[in-house]
Tab-separated table of C-alpha atoms in Angstrom:
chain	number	residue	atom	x	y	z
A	1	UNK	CA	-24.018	82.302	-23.069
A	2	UNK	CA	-21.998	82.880	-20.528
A	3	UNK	CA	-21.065	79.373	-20.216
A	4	UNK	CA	-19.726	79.161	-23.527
A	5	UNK	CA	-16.693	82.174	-23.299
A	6	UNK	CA	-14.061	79.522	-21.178
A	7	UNK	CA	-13.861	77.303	-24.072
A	8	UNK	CA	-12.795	80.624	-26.103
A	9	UNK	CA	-9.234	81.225	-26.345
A	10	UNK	CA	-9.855	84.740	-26.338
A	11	UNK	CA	-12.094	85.641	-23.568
A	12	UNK	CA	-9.959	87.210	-21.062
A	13	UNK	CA	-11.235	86.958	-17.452
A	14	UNK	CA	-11.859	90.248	-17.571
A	15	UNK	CA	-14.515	90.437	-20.496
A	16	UNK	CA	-16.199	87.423	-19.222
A	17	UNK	CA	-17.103	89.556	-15.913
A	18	UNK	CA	-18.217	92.338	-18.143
A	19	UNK	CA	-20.446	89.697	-20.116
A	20	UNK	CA	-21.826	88.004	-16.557
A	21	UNK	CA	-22.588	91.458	-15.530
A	22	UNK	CA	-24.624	92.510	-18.862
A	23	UNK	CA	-26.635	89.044	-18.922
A	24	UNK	CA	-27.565	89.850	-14.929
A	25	UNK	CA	-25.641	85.942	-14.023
A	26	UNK	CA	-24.021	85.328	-10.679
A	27	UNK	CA	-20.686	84.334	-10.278
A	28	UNK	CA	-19.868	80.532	-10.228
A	29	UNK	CA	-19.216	79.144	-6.529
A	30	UNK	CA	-17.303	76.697	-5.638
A	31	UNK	CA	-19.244	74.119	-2.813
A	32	UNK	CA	-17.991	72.086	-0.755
A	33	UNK	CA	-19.957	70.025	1.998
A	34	UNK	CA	-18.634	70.597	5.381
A	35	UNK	CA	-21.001	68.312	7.400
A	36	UNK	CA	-24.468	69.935	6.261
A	37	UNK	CA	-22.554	73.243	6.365
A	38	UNK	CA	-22.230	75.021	2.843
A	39	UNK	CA	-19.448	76.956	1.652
A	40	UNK	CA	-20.427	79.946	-0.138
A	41	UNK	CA	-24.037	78.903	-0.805
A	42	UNK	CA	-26.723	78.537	2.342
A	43	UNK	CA	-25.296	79.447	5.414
A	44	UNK	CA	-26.496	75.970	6.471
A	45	UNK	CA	-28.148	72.920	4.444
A	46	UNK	CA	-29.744	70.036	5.939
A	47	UNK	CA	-27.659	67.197	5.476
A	48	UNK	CA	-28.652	64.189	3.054
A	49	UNK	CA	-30.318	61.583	4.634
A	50	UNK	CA	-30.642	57.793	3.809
A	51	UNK	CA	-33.945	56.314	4.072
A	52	UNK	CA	-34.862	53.501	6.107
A	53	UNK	CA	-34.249	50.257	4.611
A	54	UNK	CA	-37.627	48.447	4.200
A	55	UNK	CA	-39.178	46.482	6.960
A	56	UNK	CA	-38.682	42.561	6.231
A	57	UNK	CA	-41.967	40.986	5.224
A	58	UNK	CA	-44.491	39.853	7.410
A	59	UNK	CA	-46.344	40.636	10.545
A	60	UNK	CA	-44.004	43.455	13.220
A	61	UNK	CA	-42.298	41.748	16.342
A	62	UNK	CA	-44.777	43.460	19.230
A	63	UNK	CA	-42.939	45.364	22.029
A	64	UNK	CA	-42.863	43.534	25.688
A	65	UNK	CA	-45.934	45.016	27.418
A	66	UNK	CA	-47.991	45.633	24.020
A	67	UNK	CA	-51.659	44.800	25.267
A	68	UNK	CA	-52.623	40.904	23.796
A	69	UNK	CA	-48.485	39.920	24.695
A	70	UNK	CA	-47.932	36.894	27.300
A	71	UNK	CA	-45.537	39.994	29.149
A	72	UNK	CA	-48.614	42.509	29.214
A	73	UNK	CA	-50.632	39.269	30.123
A	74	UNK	CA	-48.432	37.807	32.851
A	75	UNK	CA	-47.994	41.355	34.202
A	76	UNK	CA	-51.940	42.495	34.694
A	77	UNK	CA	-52.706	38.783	36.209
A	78	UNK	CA	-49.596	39.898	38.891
A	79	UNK	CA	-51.230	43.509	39.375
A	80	UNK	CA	-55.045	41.652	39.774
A	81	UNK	CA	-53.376	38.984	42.360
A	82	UNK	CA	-51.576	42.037	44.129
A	83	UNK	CA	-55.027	43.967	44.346
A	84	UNK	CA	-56.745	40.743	45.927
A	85	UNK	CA	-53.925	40.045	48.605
A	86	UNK	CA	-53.981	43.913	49.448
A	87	UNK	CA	-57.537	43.863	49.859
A	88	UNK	CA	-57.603	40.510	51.803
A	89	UNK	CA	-54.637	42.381	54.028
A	90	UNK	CA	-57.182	44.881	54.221
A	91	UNK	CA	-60.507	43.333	55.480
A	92	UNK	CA	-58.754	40.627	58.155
A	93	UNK	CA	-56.392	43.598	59.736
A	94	UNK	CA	-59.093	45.909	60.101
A	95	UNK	CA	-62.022	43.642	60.947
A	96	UNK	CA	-59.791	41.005	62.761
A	97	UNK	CA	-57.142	40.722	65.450
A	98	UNK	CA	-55.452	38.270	62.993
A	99	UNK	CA	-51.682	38.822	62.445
A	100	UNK	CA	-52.035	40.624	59.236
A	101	UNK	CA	-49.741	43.632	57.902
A	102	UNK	CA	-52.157	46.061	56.050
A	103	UNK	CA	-49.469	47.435	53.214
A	104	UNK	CA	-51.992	50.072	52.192
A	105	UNK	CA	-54.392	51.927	53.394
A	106	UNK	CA	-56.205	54.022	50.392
A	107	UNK	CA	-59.182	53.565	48.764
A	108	UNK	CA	-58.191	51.016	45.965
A	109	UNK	CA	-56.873	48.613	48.868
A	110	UNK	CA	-60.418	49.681	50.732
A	111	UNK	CA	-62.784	48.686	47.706
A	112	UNK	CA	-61.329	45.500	47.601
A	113	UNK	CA	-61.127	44.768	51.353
A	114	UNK	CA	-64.745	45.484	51.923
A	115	UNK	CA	-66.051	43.756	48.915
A	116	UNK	CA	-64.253	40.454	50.405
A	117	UNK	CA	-65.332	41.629	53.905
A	118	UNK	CA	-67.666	38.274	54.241
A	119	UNK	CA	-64.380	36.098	53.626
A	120	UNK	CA	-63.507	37.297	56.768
A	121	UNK	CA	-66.386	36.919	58.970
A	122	UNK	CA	-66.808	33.845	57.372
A	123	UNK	CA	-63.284	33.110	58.955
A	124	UNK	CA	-64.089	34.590	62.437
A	125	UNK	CA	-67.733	32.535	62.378
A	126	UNK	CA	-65.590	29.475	61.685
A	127	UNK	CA	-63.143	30.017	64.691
A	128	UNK	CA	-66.386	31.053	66.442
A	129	UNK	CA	-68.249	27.446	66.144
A	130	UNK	CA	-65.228	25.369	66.142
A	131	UNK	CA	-64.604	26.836	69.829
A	132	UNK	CA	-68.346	26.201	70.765
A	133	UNK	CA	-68.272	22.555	69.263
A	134	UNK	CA	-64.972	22.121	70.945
A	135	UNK	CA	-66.902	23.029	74.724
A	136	UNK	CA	-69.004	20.482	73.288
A	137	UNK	CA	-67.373	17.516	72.832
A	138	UNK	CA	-65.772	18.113	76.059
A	139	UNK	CA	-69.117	17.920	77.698
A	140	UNK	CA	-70.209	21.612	78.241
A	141	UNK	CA	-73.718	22.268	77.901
A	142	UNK	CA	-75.484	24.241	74.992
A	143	UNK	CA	-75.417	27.480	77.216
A	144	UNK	CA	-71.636	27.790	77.527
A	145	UNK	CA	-70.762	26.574	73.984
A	146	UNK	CA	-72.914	29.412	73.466
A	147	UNK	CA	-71.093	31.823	75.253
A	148	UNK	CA	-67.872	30.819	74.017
A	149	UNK	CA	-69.278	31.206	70.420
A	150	UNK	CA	-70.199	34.825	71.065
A	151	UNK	CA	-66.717	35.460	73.207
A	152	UNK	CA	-64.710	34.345	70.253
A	153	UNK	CA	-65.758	37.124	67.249
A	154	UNK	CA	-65.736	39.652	70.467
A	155	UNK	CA	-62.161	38.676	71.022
A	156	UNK	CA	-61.368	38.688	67.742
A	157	UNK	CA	-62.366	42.097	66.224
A	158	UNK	CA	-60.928	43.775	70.124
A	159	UNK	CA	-64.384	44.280	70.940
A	160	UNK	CA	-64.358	47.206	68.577
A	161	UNK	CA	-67.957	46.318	67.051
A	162	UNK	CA	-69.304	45.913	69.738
A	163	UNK	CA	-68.144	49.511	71.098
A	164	UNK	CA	-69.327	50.873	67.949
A	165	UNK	CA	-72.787	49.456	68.430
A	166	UNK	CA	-72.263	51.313	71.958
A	167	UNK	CA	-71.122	54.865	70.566
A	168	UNK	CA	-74.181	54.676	67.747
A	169	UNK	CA	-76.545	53.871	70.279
A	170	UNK	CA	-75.454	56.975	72.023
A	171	UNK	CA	-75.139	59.519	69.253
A	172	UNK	CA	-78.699	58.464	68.245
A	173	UNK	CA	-80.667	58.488	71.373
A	174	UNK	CA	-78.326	62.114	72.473
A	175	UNK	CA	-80.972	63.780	70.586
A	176	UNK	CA	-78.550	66.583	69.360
A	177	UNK	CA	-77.661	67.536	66.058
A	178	UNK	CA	-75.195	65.779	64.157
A	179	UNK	CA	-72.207	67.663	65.247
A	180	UNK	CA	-72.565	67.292	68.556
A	181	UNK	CA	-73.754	63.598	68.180
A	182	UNK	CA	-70.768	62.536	66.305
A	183	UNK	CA	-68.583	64.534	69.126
A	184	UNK	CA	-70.436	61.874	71.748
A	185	UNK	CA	-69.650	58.837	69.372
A	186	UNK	CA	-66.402	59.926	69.830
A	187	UNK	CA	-65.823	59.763	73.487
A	188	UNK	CA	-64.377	57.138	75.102
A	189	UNK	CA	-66.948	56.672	77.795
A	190	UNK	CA	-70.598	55.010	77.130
A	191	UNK	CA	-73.401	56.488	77.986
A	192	UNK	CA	-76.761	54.858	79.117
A	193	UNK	CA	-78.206	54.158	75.767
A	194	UNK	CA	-74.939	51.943	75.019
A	195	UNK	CA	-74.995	49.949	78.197
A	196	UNK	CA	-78.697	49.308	77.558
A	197	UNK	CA	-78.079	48.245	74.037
A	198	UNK	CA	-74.756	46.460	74.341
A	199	UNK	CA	-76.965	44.287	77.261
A	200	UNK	CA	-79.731	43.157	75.416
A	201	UNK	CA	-77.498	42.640	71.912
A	202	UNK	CA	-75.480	40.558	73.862
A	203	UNK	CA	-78.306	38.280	75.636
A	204	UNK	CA	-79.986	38.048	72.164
A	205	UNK	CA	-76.658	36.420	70.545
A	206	UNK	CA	-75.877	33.929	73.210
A	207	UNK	CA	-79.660	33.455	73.955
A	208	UNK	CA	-80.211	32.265	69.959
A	209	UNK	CA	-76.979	30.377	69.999
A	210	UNK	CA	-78.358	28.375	73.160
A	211	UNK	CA	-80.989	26.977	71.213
A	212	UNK	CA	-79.463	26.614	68.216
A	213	UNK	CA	-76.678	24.502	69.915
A	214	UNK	CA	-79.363	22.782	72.208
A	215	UNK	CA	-81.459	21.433	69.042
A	216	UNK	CA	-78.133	20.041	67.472
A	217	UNK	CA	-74.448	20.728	67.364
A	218	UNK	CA	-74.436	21.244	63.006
A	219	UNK	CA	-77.989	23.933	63.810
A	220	UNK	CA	-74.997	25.636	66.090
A	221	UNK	CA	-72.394	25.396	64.342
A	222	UNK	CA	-74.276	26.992	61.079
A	223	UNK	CA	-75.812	29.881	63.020
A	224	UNK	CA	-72.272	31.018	64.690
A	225	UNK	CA	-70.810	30.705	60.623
A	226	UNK	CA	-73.603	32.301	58.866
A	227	UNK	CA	-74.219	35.132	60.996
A	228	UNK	CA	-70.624	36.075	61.140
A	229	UNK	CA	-70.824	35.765	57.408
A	230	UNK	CA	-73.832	38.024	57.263
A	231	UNK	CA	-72.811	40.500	59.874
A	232	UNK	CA	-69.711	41.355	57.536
A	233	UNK	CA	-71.954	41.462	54.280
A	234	UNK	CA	-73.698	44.323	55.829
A	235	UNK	CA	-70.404	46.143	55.747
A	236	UNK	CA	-70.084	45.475	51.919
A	237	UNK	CA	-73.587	46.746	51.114
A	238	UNK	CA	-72.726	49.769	53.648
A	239	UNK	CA	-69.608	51.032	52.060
A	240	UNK	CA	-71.241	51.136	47.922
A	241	UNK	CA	-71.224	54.106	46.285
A	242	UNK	CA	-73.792	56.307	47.043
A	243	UNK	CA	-73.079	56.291	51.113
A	244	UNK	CA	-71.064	59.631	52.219
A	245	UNK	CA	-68.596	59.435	55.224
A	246	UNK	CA	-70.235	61.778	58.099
A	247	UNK	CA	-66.334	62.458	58.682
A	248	UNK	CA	-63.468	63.781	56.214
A	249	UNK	CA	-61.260	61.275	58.318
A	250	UNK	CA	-61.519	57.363	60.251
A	251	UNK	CA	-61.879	54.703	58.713
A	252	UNK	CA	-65.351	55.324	57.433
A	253	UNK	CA	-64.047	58.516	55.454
A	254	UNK	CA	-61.949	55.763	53.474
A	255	UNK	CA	-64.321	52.545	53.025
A	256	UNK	CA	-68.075	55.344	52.396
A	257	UNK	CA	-68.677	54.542	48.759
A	258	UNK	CA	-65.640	52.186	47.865
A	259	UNK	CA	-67.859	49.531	46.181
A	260	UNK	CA	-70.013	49.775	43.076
A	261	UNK	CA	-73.215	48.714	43.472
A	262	UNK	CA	-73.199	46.205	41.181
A	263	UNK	CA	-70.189	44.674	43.445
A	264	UNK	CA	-72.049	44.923	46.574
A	265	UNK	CA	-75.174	42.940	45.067
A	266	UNK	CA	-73.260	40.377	43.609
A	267	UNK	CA	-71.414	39.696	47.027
A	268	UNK	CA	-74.867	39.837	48.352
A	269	UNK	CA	-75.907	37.051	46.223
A	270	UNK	CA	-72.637	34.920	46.633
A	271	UNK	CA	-73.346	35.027	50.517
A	272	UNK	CA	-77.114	33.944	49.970
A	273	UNK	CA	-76.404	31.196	47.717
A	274	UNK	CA	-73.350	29.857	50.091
A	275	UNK	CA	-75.863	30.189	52.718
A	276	UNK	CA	-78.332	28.397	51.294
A	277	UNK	CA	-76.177	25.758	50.015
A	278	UNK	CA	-74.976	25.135	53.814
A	279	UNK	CA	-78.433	25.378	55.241
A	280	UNK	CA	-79.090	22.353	52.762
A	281	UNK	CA	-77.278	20.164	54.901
A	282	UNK	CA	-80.156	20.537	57.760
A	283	UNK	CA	-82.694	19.995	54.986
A	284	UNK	CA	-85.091	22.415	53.903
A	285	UNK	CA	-86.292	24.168	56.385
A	286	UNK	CA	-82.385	25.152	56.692
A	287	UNK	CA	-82.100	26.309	53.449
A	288	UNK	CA	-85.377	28.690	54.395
A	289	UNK	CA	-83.480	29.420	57.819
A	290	UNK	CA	-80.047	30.012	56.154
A	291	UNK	CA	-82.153	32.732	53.284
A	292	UNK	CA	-84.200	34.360	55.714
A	293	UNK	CA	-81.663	34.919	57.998
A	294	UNK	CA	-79.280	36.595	55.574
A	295	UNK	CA	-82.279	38.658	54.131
A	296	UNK	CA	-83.579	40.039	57.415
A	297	UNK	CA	-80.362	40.574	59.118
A	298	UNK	CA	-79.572	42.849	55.712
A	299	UNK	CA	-82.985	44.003	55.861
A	300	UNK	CA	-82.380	45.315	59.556
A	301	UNK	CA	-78.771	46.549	58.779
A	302	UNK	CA	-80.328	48.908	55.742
A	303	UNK	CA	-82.789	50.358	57.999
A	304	UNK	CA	-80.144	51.341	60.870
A	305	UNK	CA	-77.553	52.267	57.624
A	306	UNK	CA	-80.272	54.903	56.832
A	307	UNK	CA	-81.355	56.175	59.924
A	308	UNK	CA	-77.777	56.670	60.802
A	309	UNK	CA	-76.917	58.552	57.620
A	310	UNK	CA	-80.202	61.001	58.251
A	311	UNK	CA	-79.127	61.393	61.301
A	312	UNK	CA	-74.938	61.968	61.150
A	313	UNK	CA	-74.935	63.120	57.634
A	314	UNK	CA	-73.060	59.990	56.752
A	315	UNK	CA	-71.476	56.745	58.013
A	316	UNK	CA	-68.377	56.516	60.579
A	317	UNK	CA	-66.556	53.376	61.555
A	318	UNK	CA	-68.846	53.452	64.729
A	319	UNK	CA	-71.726	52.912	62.606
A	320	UNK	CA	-69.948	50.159	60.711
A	321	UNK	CA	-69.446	48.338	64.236
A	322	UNK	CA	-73.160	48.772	64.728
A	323	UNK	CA	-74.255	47.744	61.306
A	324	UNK	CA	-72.168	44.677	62.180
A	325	UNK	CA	-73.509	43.942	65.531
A	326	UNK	CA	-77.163	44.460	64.145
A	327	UNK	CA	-77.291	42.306	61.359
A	328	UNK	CA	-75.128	39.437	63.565
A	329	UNK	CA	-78.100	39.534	66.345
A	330	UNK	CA	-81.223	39.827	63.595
A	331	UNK	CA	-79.609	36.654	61.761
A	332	UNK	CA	-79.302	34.540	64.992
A	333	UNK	CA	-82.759	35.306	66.328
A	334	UNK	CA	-83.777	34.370	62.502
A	335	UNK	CA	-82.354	31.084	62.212
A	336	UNK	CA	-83.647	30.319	65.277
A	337	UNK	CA	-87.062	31.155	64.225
A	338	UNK	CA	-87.186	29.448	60.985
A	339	UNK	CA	-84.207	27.191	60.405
């Protein structure tokens, strides 16, 4: 209605308030946009937006580092190959003298260092025989090759297995509770139950790697290289998950319970088959040496691994040294025996 009175000639603008105010309309008002802002109207009025244009057909270009993409690809193979040379970096600059910068030390670089812990030993046992055949081509006799080949991993690791088998030796035959045992272990001086153990570990080693050397330089050469191999597996198997630290700091607070167990057996395995496969070369009563070795020696190293953790509440990197030393000297003696 209202509508309809500016085409008349006659409706002033003051009856055509009077009619808007009868029929209850509101005064026209004049918009204008201001940038989303209203004149007059809403104090503010979201502005008129365009809508995408459609996506072109086909399948979307994926984002660098989508999962499936040769970025996301070529990146996780870098992160994996990182992991490996950290963990390699690990296990030769704590287990080895070897000029090796450790660039971390936490327990991601510590689960992969002790799973390739063997690699290692395997490279000390190496060292370790090539030093004892090198005595013998220069005419030394099996005794001294012998001694040479149980100098070298000494040398290499700065004797600190060796002291560990020492410190363990005390803690367990102190007889005091585990506080006060692990206060011992921690003492720079060695007791009487380390001299006496240190002794005979010793005369076992170079004992076993007389005769092996004395029946033939490759019997030798295979004992010094598998039992390195075999003394560092029993570090692997010692630091799975399961295994507390007896400490809240050392280095076994960092490696107790890095590996899964399903890592630790399946280095286990690798080191038995590699074993076996070198004990072939001495026919078969080397690959039954080479087995039985590597199964007593981790035989021997689980039964010290648990006493130790009755007794200390947990490993330290003293027991580690002993675990090493233990399952070195059980796999000499056995390859002797059967190989």
């Amino acid at each position: 209605m209202c509508a309809l009175y500016p085409r008349l000639p006659w409706a002033s603008p003051g009856r055509q308030a009077l009619v808007r105010r009868l029929s209850g309309a509101r005064p026209a008002v004049a918009q204008r946009s201001s940038g989303g802002r209203s004149v007059g109207g809403d104090r503010y009025s979201a502005p008129v937006s365009t809508p995408p244009p459609n996506p072109p057909p086909g399948p979307l270009p994926e984002k660098p580092g989508t999962p499936g993409t040769p970025e996301a690809s070529a990146a996780s193979a870098a992160s994996a190959a990182a992991s490996w040379s950290d963990g390699l970096r690990f296990a030769f600059g704590t287990l080895t003298v070897l000029p090796v910068t450790v660039r971390r030390w936490d327990r991601g670089a510590a689960r992969t260092g002790m799973s390739v812990a063997p690699v290692a030993g395997l490279a000390v046992g190496v060292l370790a025989a090539a030093t004892g055949l090198l005595l013998l081509v220069l005419g030394a006799g099996p005794l001294l090759a012998a001694v040479a080949s149980a100098a070298v991993p000494a040398v290499l690791t700065r004797g600190l297995h060796l002291d560990g088998l020492a410190d363990t030796a005390d803690g367990l035959g102190s007889g005091k509770p585990a506080e006060d045992a692990l206060r011992i272990m921690k003492q720079s001086d060695i007791g009487p139950f380390g001299v006496i153990t240190l002794l005979f570990v010793l005369l076992t080693q170079v004992a076993a790697l007389a005769q092996a050397y004395g029946d033939s330089w490759g019997r030798g050469v295979l004992a010094a290289v598998v039992s390195a191999t075999v003394g560092r597996l029993a570090l692997t198997l010692a630091a799975r998950a399961g295994v507390p630290g007896a400490r809240a700091e050392g280095l076994g607070a960092v490696v107790a319970g890095v590996v899964s167990v399903r890592a630790a057996v399946a280095v286990a395995v690798a080191v038995t088959a590699l074993a076996a496969a070198a004990g072939a070369l001495l026919g078969v009563y080397g690959v039954l040496g080479a087995v039985l070795a590597v199964l007593l020696a981790c035989a021997a190293a689980e039964s010290l691994l648990r006493r130790c953790v009755r007794r200390f509440g947990g490993v330290t990197g003293d027991v580690f040294g002993a675990l090493e030393e233990t399952a070195v000297t059980v796999a000499l003696v056995a390859f002797c025996l059967f190989a």
